[in-house]
Each structure stands twice: as structure tokens, then as C-alpha cells.
mmCIF file of C-alpha atoms and ligand atoms in Angstrom:
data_model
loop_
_atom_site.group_PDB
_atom_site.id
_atom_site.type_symbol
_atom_site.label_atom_id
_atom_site.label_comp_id
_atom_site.label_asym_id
_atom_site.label_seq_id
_atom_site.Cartn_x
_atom_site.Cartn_y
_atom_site.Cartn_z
ATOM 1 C CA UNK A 148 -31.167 -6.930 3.645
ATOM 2 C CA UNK A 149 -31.916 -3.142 2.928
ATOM 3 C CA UNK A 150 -31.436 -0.034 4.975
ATOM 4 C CA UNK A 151 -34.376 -0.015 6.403
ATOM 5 C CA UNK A 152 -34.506 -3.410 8.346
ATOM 6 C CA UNK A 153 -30.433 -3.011 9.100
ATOM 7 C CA UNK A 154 -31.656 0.186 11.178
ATOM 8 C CA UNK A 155 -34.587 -1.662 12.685
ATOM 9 C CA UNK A 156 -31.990 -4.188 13.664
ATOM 10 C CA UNK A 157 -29.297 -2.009 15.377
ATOM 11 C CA UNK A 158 -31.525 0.164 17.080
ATOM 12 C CA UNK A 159 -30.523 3.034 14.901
ATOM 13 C CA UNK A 160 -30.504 6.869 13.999
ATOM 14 C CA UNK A 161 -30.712 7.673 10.606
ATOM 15 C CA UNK A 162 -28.281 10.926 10.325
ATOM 16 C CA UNK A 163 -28.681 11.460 6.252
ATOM 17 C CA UNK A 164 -30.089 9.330 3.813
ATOM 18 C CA UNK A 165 -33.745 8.929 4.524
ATOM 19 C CA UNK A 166 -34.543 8.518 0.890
ATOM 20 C CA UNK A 167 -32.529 6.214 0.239
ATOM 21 C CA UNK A 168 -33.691 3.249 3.266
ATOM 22 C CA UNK A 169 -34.931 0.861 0.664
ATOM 23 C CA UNK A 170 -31.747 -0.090 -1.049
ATOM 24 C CA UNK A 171 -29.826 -3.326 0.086
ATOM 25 C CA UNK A 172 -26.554 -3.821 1.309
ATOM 26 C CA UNK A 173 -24.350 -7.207 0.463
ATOM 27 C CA UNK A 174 -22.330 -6.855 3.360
ATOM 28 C CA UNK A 175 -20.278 -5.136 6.361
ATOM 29 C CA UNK A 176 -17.279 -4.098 6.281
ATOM 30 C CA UNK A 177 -15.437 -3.177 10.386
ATOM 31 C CA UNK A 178 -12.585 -1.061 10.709
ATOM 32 C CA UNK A 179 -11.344 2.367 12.570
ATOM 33 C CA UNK A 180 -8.675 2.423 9.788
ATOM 34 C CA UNK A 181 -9.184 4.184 7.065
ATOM 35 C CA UNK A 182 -6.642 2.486 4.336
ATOM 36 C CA UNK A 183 -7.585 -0.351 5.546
ATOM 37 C CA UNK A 184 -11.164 -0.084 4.942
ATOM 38 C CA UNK A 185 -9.783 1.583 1.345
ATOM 39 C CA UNK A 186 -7.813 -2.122 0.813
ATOM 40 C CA UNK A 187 -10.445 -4.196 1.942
ATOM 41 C CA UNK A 188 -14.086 -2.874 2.225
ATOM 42 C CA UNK A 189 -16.765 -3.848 -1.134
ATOM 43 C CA UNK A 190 -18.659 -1.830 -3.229
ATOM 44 C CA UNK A 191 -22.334 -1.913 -1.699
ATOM 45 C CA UNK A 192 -21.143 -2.846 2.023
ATOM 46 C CA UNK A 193 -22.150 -1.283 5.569
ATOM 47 C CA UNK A 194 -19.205 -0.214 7.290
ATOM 48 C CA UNK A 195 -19.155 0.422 11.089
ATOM 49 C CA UNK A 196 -16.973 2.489 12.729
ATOM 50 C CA UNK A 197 -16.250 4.771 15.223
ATOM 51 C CA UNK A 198 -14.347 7.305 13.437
ATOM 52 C CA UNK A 199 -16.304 10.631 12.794
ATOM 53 C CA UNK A 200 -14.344 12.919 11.064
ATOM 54 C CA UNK A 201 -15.576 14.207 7.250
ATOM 55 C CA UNK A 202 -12.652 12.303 5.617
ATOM 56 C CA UNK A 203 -14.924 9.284 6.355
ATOM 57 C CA UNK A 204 -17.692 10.257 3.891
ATOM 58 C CA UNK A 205 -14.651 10.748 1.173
ATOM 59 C CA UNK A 206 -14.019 7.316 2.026
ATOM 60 C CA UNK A 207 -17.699 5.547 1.557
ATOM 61 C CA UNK A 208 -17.703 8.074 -1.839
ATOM 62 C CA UNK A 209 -15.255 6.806 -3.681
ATOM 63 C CA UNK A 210 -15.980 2.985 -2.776
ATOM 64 C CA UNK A 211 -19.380 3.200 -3.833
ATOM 65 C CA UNK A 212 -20.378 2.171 0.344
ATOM 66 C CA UNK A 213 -23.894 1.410 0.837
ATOM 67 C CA UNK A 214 -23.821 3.100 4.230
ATOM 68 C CA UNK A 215 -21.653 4.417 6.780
ATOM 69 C CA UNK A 216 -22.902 3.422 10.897
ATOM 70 C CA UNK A 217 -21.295 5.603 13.616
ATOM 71 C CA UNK A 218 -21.511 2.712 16.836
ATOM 72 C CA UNK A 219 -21.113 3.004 20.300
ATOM 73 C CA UNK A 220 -22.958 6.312 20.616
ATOM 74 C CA UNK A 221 -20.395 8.426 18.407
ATOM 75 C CA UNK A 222 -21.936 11.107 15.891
ATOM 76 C CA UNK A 223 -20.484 12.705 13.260
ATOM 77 C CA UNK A 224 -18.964 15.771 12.832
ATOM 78 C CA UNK A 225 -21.208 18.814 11.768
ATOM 79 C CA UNK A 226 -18.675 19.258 8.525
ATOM 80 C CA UNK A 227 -18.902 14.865 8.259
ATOM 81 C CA UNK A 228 -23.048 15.326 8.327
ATOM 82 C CA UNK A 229 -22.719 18.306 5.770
ATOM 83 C CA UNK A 230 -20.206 16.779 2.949
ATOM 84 C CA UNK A 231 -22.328 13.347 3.688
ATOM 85 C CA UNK A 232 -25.644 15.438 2.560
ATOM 86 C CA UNK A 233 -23.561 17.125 -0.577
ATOM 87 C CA UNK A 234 -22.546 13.655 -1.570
ATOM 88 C CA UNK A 235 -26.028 11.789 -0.737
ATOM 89 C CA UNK A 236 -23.680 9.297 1.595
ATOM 90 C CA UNK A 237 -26.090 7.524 3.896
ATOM 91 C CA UNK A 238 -24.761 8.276 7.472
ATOM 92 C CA UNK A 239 -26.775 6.178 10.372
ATOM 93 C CA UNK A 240 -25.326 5.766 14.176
ATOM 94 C CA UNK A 241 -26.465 3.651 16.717
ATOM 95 C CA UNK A 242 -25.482 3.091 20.837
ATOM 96 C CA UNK A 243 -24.600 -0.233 20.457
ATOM 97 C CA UNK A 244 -21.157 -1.202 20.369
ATOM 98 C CA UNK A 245 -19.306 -2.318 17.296
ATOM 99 C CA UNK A 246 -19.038 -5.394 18.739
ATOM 100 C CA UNK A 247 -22.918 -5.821 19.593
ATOM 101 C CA UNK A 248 -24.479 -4.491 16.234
ATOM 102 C CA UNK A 249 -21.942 -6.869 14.504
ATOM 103 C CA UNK A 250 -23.307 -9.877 16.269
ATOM 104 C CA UNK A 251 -26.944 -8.636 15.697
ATOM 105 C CA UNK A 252 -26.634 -7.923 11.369
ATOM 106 C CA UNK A 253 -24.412 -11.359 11.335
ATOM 107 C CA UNK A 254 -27.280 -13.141 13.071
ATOM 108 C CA UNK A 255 -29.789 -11.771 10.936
ATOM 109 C CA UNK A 256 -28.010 -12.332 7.713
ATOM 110 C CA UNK A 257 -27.362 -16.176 8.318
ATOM 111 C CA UNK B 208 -7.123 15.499 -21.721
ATOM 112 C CA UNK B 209 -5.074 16.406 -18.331
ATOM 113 C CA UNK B 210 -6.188 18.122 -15.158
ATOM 114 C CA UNK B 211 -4.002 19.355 -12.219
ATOM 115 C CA UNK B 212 -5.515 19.473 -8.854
ATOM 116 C CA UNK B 213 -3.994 21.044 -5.775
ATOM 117 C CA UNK B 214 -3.293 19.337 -2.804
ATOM 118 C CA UNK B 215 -3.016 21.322 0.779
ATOM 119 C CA UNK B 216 -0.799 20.080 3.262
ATOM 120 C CA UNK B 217 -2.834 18.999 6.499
ATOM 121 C CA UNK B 218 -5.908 20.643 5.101
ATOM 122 C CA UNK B 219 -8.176 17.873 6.746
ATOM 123 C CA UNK B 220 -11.262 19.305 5.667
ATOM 124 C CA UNK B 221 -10.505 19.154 1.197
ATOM 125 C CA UNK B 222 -8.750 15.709 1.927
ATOM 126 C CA UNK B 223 -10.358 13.521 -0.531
ATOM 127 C CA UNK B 224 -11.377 15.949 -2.854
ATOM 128 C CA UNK B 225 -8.596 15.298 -5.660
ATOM 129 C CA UNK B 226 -9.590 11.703 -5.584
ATOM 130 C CA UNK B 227 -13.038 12.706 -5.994
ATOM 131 C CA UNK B 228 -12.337 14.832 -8.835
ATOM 132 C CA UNK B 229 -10.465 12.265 -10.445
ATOM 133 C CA UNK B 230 -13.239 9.485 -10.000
ATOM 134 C CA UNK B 231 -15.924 11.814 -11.631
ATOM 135 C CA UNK B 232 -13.768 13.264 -14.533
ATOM 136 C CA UNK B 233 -13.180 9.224 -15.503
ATOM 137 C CA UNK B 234 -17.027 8.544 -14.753
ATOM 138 C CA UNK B 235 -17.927 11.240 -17.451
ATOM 139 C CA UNK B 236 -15.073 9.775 -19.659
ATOM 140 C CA UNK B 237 -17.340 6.575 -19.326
ATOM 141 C CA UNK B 238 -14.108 4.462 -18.200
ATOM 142 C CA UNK B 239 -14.936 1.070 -16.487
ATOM 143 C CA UNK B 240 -16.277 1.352 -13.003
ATOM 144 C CA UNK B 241 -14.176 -1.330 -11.919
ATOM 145 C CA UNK B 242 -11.020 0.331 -13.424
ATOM 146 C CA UNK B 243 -11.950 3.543 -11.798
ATOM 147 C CA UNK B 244 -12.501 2.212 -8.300
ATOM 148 C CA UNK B 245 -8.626 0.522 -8.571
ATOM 149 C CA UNK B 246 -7.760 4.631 -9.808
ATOM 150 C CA UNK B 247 -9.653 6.172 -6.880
ATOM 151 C CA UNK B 248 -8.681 4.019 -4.140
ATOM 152 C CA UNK B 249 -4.998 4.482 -5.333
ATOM 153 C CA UNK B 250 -5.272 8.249 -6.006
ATOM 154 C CA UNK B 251 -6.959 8.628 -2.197
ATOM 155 C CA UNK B 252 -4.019 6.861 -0.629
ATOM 156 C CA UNK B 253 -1.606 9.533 -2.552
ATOM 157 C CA UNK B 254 -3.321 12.522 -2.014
ATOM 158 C CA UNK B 255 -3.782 11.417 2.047
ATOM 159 C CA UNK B 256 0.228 11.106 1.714
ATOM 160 C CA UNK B 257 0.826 14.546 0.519
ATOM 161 C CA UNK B 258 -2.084 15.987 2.975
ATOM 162 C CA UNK B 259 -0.123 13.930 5.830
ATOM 163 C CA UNK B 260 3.502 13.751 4.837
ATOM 164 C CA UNK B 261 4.457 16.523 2.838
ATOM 165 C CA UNK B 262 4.478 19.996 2.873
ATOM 166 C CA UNK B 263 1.933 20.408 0.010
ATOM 167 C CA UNK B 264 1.717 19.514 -3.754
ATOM 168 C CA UNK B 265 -0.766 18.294 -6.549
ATOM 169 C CA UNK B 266 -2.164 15.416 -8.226
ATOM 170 C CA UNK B 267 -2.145 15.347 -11.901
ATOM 171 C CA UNK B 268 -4.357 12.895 -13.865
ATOM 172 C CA UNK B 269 -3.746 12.066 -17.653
ATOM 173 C CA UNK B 270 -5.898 9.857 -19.913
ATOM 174 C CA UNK B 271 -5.208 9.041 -23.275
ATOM 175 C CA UNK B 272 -6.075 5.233 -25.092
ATOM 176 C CA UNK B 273 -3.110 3.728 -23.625
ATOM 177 C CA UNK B 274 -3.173 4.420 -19.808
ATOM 178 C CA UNK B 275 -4.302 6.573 -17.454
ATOM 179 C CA UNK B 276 -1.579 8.078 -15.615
ATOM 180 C CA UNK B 277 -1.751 9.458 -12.073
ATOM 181 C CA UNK B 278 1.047 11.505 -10.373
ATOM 182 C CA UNK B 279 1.443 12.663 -7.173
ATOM 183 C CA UNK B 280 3.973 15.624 -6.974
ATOM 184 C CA UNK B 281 4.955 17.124 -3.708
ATOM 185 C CA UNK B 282 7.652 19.297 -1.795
ATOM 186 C CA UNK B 283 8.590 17.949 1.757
ATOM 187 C CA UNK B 284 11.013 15.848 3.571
ATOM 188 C CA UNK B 285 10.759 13.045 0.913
ATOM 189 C CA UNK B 286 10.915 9.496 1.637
ATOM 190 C CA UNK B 287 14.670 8.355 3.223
ATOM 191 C CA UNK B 288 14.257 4.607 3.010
ATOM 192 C CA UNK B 289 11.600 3.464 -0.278
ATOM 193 C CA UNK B 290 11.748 -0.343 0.663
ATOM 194 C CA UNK B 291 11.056 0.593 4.641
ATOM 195 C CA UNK B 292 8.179 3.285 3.044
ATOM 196 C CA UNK B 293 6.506 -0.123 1.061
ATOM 197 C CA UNK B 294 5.960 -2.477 3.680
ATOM 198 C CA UNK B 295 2.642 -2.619 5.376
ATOM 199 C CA UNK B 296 2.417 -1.430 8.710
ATOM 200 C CA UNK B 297 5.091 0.696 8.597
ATOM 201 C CA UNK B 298 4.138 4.272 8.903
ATOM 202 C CA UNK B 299 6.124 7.532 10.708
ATOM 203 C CA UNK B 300 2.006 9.144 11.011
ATOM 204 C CA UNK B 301 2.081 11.370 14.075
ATOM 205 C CA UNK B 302 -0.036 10.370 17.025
ATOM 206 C CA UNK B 303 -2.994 12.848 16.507
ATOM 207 C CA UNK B 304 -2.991 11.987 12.376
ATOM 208 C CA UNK B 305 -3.757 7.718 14.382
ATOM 209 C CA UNK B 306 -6.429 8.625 15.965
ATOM 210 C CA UNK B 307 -8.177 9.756 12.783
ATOM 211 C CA UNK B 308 -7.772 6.166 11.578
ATOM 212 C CA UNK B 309 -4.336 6.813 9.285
ATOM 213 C CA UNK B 310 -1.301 5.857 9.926
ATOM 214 C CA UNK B 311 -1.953 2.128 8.974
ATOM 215 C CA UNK B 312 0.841 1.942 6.785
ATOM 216 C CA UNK B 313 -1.387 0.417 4.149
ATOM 217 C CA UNK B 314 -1.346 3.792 1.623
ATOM 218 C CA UNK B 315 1.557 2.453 -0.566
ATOM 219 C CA UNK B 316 0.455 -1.651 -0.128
ATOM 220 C CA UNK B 317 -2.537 -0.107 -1.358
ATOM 221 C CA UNK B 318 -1.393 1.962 -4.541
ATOM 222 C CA UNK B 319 1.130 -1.654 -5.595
ATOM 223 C CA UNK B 320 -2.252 -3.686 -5.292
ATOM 224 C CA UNK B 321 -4.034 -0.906 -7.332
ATOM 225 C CA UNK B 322 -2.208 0.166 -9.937
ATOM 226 C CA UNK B 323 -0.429 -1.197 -13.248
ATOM 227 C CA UNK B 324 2.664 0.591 -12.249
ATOM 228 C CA UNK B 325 4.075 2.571 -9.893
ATOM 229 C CA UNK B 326 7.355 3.767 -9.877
ATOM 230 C CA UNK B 327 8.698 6.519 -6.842
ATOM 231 C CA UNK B 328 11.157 9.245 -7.098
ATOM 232 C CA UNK B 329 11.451 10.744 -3.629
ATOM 233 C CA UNK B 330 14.328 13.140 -2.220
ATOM 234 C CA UNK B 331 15.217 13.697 1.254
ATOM 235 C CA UNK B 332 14.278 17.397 2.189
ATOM 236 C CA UNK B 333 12.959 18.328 -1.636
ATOM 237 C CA UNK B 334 9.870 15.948 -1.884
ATOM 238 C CA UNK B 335 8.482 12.799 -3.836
ATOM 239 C CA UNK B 336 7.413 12.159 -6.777
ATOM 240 C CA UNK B 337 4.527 9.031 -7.633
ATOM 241 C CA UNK B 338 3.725 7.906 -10.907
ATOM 242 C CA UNK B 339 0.675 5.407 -10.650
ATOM 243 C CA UNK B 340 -0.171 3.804 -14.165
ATOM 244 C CA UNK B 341 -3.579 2.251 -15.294
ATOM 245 C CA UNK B 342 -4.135 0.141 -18.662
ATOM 246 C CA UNK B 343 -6.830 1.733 -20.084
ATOM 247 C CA UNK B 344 -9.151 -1.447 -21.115
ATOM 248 C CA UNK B 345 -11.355 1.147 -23.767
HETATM 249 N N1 ATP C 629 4.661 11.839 0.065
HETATM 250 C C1 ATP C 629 5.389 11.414 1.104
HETATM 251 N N2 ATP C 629 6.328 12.234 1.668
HETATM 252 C C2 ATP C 629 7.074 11.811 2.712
HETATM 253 N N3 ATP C 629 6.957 10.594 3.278
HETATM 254 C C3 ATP C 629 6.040 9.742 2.772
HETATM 255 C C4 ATP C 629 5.212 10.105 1.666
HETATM 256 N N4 ATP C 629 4.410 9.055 1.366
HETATM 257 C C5 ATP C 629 4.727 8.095 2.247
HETATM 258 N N5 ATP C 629 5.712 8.494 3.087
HETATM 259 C C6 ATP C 629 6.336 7.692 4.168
HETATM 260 O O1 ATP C 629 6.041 6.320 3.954
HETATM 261 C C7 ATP C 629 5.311 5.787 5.074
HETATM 262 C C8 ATP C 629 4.330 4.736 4.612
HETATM 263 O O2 ATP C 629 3.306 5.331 3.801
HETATM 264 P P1 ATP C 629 1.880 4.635 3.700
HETATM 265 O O3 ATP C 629 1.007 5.469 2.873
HETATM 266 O O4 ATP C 629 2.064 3.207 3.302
HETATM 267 O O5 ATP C 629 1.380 4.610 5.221
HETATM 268 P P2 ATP C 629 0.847 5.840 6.109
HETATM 269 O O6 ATP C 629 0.553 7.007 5.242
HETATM 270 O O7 ATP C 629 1.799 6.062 7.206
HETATM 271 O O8 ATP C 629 -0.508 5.234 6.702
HETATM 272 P P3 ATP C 629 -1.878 4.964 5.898
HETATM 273 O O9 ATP C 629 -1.611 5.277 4.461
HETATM 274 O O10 ATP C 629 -2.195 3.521 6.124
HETATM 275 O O11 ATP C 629 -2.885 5.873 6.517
HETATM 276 C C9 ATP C 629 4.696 6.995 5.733
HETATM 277 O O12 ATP C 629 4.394 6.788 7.093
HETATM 278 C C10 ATP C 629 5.806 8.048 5.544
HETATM 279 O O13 ATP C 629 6.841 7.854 6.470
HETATM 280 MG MG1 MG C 630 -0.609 6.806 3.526
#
């Protein structure tokens, strides 16, 4: 699935990244945690979360993330938006809730 | 080659930057990507400890054919019980540090999974000391 349909499918806002809507992702990755997402998350996944702070895009950097989505109506910081442009991080945010754009990429991926 | 990057104490805003630093000086050393995600993840989790933890310090990075050696030096109230420090979940992160999404207690799970080695020196009241070694596969 690329960016591109994964945004169709959330209803979502791209923030940064508008170039780069055609690459895939091979997976999500859900947590508010950041070492956890550090122990756990994939090289090339989505992650959702609700955290908004710039330490985020230092996070999706150095795991290679395919894309970072801000859910339940949160947007990132004006320094998270800035370092994600400097580091060509794709930043996206939607309204729904975690819980609700979870259930719709899981349906579409099956 | 060695390089010696400084690491503010609660300085939110450059958190992540030493780990970054570290992951593109071993991309232009052309080390293995998978190697240098196991270095950055474990570097991250030690520089967030000195930005959260300590009162301030650095992260040196050394790479020679061997290993690539990682150390996180800093001056602070040190770490009182190591074996307590190592489990996962167990964290003394202040309330507003949790709602940025640390305080897991997963930073030194993390660095064990990641690295080689890892041996800590830590004193009460002076500050700790992490050395985090990587096999170089080149
Ligand atoms: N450099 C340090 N100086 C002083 N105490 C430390 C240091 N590093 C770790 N500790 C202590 O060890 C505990 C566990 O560290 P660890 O990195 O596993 O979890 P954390 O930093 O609390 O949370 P997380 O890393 O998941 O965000 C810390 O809460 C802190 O009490
Ligand atoms: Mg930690």
C-alpha cells in the first residue's frame, strides 16, 4: 500500500512529504512511547501516534519510518513540522482516532 | 576516526541529534545498514538518558576494524541500584518527561538487545559512564 492510498484511507492531512506519496509502507507500527516504538517499530512502517513533540521526527529518522500519522485530531509542533521538513520525514495527521484508522489500514491490508 | 558530540541536559529541542550524527558519520563510513540501525537505536536511548537523567555530558563514537564503540559520559546523580536501572518498566522519569512518551523504562532493555556489549560504570552524585560495543562485520 503506498502513501497515497493510506491517506485516502484515513481521511488524512498531509503535513510534509508531498513528494514523497508514492512510496509504500510494509506496515504500522502503534505506540505513544517512544522507546518502545525504538524496540519494536520496522524499518519502512507507518506509525500512529498521538505524541507531537519534534523528538518524534528524531525517532522515524533514525528507524528509517515510512511515515509518521498524528490521530485523533493532534498536529505537530511548529519546531516537529520544521525538523520533519529538514529531514524529509513524511508527517500526515488525521481526526480519526488511533483506534479507528487502525481498524480502517488493517482492513484494507487483509 | 573518533568524534565527540555534546549532549545538553533537558535540551528537548537537540535531543536526537547525537544519534543522528552518529548514524550519518557510519552511513558515509559505508557500515552495514542493519548494523547501524542496532548503533542508532542504542545511541538514541543513551543520549535521551543523559538529556533526561543527568545533568549534561557527551557521546563519543569510535570506529576502527574491530568494533565500533559508543560511550555515553555524563555528570549527575548516577545510577544507585544498576540491576533495578536494567529491568524494563522501571523508570524514576518525572511526570511531565511521561507525557512526552519516555519514561517507559525500555532505554537500557533497549541498548542490552542492541549492542555487543555494554558494560555501566555509574556513581551516585558524580555521574555514569556507558560503554556500548558493536562488532564491526567490515
Ligand atoms: N545516565 C543516567 N543517569 C542517571 N540515572 C539513569 C541514567 N540512565 C538511566 N538511569 C536510571 O535508570 C532508569 C531506567 O532507564 P531506562 O533508559 O531503561 O528507562 P527511562 O529512561 O526511565 O525510560 P525510557 O528510556 O523508556 O524512555 C531511569 O529511569 C533512571 O532512573
Ligand atoms: Mg531511557
Amino acid at each position: 500500500m503506498t502513501l497515497k492510498e493510506l491517506i485516502d484511507c484515513i481521511d488524512g492531512v498531509v503535513v510534509n512529504g508531498h513528494e514523497r506519496l508514492a512510496e509504500k509502507f510494509n506496515g504500522v507500527y502503534i505506540s505513544d512511547l517512544l522507546s518502545d516504538v525504538m524496540g519494536h517499530a520496522q524499518e519502512g512502517n507507518v506509525w500512529l501516534t498521538i505524541q507531537t513533540h519534534n523528538n518524534v521526527v528524531a525517532v522515524a529518522l533514525l528507524l528509517n519510518l515510512a511515515a509518521v500519522v498524528f490521530t485523533a485530531g493532534n498536529t505537530p509542533d511548529a519546531s516537529t513540522i520544521e525538523k520533519g521538513r529538514e529531514e524529509g520525514v513524511v508527517l500526515l495527521s488525521t481526526k480519526l482516532s488511533t483506534f479507528e484508522a487502525a481498524g480502517r489500514i488493517y482492513q484494507k491490508l487483509q | 576516526m573518533i568524534l565527540e558530540i555534546p549532549v545538553e541536559s533537558y535540551n528537548f529541542s537537540a535531543a536526537g541529534e547525537a544519534a543522528s550524527r552518529v548514524k550519518k558519520t557510519l552511513q558515509r563510513l559505508g557500515i552495514d545498514s542493519q548494523l547501524i540501525r542496532r548503533v542508532a537505536i542504542a545511541t538514541y536511548e543513551a543520549e535521551m538518558n543523559i538529556v533526561i537523567h543527568s545533568d549534561g555530558g557527551k557521546i563519543i563514537l569510535q570506529v576502527d576494524e574491530e568494533e565500533i564503540k559508543v560511550q555515553a559520559i555524563d555528570q549527575g546523580k548516577g545510577i544507585a541500584d544498576l540491576e533495578l536501572a536494567m529491568k524494563e518498566g522501571y523508570s524514576t522519569a518525572p511526570d511531565e518527561v511521561r507525557e512526552m512518551g519516555f519514561g517507559a523504562g525500555m532505554g537500557l532493555p533497549n541498548m542490552k538487545k542492541c549492542a555487543d556489549r555494554l558494560e555501566i560504570k555509574s556513581v551516585v552524585n558524580e555521574g555514569t559512564t556507558v560503554v556500548m560495543g558493536f562488532k564491526n562485520q567490515s
